[in-house]
Tab-separated table of C-alpha atoms in Angstrom:
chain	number	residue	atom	x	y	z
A	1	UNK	CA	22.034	21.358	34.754
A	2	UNK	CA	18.419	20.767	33.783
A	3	UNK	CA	17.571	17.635	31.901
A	4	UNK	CA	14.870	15.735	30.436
A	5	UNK	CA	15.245	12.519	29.079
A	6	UNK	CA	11.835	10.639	27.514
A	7	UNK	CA	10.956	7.123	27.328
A	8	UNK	CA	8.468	4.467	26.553
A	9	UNK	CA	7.730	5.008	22.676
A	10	UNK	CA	7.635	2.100	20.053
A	11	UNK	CA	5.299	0.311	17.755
A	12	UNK	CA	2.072	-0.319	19.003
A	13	UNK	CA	-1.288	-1.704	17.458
A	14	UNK	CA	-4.804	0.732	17.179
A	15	UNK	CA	-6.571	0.631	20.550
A	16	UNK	CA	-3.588	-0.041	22.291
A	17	UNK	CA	-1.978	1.626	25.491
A	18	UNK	CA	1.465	2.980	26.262
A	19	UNK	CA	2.928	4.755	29.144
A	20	UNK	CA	5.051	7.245	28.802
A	21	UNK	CA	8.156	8.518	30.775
A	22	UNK	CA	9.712	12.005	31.449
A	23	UNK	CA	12.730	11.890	33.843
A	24	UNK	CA	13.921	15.052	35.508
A	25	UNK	CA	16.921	16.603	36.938
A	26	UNK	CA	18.531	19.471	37.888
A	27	UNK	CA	14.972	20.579	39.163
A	28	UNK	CA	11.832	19.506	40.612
A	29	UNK	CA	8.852	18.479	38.480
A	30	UNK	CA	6.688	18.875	41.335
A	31	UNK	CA	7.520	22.290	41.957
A	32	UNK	CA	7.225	23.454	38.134
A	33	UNK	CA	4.140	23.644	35.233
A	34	UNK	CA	4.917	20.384	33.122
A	35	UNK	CA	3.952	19.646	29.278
A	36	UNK	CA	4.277	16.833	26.568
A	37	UNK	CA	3.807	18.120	23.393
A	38	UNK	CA	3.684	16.554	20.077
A	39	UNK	CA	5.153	16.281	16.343
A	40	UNK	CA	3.566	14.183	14.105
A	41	UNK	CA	6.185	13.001	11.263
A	42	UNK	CA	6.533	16.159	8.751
A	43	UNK	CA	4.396	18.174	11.027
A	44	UNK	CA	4.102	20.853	13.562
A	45	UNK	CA	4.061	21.202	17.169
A	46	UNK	CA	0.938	20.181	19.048
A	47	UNK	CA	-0.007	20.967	22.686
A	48	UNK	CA	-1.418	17.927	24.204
A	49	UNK	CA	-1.660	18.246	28.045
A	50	UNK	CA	-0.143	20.520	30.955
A	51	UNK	CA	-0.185	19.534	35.013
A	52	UNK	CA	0.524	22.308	36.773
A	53	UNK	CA	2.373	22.522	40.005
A	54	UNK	CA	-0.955	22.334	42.173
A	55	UNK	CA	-1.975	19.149	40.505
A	56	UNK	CA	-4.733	20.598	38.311
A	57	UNK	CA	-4.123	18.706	34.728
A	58	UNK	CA	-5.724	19.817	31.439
A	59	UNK	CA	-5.750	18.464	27.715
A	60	UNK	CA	-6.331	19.047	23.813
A	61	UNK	CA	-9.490	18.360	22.645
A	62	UNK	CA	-7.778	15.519	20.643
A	63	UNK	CA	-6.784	13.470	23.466
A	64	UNK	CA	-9.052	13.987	26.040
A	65	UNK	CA	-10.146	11.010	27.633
A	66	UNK	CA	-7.687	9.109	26.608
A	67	UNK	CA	-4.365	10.412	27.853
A	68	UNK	CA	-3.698	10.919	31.461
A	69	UNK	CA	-1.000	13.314	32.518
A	70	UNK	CA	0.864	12.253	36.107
A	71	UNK	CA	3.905	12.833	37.994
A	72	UNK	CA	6.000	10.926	40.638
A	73	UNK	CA	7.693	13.508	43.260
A	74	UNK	CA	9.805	10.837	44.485
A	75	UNK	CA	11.063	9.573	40.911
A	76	UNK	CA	11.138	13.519	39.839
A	77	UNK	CA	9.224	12.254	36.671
A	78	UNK	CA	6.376	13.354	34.221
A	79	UNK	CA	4.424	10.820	32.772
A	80	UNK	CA	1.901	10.374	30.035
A	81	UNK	CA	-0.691	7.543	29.684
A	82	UNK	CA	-1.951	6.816	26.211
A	83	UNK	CA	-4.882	4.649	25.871
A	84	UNK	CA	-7.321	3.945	23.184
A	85	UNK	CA	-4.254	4.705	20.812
A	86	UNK	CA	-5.011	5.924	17.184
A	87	UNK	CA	-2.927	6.459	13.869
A	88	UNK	CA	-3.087	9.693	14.452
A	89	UNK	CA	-1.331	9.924	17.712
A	90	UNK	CA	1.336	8.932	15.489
A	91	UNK	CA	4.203	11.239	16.473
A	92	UNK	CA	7.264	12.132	18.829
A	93	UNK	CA	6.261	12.894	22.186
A	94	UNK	CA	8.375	16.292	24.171
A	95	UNK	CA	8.265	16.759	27.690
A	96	UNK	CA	8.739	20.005	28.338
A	97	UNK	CA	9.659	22.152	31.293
A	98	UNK	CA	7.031	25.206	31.949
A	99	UNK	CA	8.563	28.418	33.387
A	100	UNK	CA	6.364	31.271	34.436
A	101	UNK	CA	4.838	33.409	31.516
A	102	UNK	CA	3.168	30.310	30.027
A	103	UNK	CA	6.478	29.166	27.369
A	104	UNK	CA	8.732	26.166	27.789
A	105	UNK	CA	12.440	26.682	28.445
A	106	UNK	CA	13.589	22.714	28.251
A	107	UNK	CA	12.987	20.110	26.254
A	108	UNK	CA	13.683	16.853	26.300
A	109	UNK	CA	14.623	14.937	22.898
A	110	UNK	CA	11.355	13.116	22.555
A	111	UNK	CA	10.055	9.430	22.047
A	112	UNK	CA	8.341	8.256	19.288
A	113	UNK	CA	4.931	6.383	19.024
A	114	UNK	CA	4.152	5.284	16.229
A	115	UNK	CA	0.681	3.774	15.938
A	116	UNK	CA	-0.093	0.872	13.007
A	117	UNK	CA	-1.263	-2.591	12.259
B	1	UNK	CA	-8.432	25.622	19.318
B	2	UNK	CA	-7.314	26.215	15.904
B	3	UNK	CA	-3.159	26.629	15.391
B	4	UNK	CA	-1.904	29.858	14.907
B	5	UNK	CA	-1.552	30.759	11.289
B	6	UNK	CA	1.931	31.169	10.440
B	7	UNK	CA	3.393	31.500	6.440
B	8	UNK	CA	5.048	28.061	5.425
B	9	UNK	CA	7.945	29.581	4.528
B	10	UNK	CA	11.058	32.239	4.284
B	11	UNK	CA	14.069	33.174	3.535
B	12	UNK	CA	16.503	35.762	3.146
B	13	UNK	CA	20.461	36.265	2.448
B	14	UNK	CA	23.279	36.195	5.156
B	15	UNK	CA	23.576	39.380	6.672
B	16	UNK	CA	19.430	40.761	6.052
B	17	UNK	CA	16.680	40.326	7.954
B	18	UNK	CA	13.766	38.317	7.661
B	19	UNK	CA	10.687	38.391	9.755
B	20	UNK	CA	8.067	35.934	10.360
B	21	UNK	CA	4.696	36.672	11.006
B	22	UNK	CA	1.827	34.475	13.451
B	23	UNK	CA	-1.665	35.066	13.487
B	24	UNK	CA	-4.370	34.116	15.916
B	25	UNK	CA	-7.074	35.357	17.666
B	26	UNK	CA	-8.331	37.236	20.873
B	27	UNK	CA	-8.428	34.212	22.732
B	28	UNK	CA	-4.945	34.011	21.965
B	29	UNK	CA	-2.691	36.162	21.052
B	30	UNK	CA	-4.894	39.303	21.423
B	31	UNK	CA	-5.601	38.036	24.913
B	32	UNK	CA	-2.491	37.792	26.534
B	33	UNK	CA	1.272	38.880	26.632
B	34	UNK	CA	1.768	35.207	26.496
B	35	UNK	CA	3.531	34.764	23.097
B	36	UNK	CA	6.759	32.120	22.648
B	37	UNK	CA	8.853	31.465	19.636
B	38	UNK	CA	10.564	28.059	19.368
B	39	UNK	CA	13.538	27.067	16.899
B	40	UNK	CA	13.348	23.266	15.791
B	41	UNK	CA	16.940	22.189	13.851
B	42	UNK	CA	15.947	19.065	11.632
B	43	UNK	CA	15.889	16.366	14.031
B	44	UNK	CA	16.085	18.133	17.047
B	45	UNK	CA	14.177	19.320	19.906
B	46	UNK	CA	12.585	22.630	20.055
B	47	UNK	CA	14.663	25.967	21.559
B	48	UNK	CA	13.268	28.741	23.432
B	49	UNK	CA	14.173	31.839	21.572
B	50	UNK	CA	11.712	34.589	22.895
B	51	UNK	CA	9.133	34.605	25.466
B	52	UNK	CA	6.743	37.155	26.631
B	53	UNK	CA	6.722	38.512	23.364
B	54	UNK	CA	10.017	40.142	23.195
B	55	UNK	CA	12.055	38.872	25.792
B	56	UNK	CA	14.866	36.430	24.777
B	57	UNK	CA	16.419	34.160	27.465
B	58	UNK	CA	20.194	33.794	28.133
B	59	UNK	CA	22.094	32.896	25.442
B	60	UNK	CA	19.810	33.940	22.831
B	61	UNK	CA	21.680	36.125	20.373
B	62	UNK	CA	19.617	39.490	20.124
B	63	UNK	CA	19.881	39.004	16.469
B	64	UNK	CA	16.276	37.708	17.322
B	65	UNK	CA	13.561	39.972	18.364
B	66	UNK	CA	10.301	39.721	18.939
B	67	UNK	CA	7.006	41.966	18.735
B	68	UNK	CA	2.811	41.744	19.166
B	69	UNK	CA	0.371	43.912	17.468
B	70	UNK	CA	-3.290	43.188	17.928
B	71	UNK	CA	-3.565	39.687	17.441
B	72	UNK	CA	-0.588	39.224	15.228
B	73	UNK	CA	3.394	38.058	16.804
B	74	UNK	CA	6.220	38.653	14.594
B	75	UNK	CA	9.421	37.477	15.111
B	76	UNK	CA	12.167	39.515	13.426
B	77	UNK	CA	15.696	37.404	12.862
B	78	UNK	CA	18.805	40.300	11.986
B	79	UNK	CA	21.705	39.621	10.904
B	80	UNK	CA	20.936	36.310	8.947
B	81	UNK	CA	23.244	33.467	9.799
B	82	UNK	CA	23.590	29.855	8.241
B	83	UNK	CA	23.181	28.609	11.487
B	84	UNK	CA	19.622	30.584	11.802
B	85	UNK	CA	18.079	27.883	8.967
B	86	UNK	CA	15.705	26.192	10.935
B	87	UNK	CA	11.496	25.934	11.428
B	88	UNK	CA	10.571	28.111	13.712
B	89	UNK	CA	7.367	27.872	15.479
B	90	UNK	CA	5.268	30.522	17.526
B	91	UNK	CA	2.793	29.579	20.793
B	92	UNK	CA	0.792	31.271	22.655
B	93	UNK	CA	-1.231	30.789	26.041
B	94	UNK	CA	-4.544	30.728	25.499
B	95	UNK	CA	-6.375	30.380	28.774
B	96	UNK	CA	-5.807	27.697	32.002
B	97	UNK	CA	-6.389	25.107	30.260
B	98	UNK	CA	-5.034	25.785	26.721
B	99	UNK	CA	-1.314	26.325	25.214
B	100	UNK	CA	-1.075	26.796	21.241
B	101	UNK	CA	1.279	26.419	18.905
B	102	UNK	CA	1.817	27.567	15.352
B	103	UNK	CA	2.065	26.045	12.003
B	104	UNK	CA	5.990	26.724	12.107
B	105	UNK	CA	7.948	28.535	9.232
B	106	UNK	CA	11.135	27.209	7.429
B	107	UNK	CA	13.506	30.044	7.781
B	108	UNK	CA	16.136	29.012	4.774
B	109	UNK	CA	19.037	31.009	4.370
B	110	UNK	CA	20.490	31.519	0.796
């Protein structure tokens, strides 16, 4: 059975960093297209960054440079690194299984980072 | 990249049908036969309900349907159910390095 369970959220000042975690079974991350995508509170989805089975990693205009998508084949988990944190980043974080055809078929029940002084 | 453009809301008696529309661009929608639609229960996490446009995955009652013209997705939900009140939210690939999502619809069954 595939699962995903998320880590790492909390409460964390402006400028501040946070690491998130993704951890994986019933497949392997490394052989799959992984995402984290976001929901701010009251809001929609949000694509924020995909790393792709080859390694190649890509991100939304709004977090590039900032966030750093990575993976651990030996852990079977998806990570997310969030530096240089903002209010708006305010939100839960998914991690979400890719499947070919570019859509998402898990989910895991997301983390929340909430971003304040 | 701009989110798709989807209406905030609809609704629609047990038993009818109610269909939501998503809008986007060439670059999306228009560009590929990449379109997803996602049900979100309050609280939950998002569900895979069609992919590829119209296919639905396992489980998926085919109450749920799903269609591209152009650069407009529908999905069409038969059949209403209580269990079918939810926000529903289409994506769409939109190139290597892009995935996009839409502004999500609150399906509310009366």
């Amino acid at each position: 059975e595939v699962q995903l369970v998320e880590s790492g959220g909390g409460l964390i000042q402006p400028g501040g960093s946070l690491r998130l975690s993704c951890a994986a079974s019933g497949f392997t991350v490394s052989s799959n297209y992984m995402s984290w995508v976001r929901q701010a509170p009251g809001k929609g989805l949000e694509w924020v960054s995909v790393i792709y089975s080859g390694g190649s990693t890509y991100y939304a205009d709004s977090v590039k440079g900032r966030f750093t998508i990575s993976r651990d084949s030996s852990e079977n988990t998806l990570y997310l690194q969030l530096n240089g944190l903002r209010v708006e980043d305010t939100a839960v974080y998914y991690c979400a299984k890719g499947r070919p055809g570019y859509h998402f078929d898990y989910w895991g029940q997301g983390t929340l980072v909430t971003v304040s002084s | 990249q701009s989110a798709l453009t989807q209406p905030p809301s609809a609704s629609g008696s047990p038993g009818q049908s109610v269909t939501i529309s998503c809008t986007g661009t060439s670059s999306d929608i228009g560009g590929y036969k990449y379109v997803s639609w996602y049900q979100q229960h309050p609280g939950k996490a998002p569900k895979l309900m069609i992919y590829e446009v119209t296919k639905r995955p396992s489980g998926v009652p085919d109450r749920f349907s799903g269609s591209k013209s152009g650069n407009t997705a529908s999905l069409t939900v038969s059949g209403l159910q209580a269990e079918d009140e939810a926000d529903y939210y289409c994506s769409s690939y939109a190139g290597t390095d892009n995935y996009v999502f839409g502004t999500g619809t609150r399906v509310t069954v009366l």
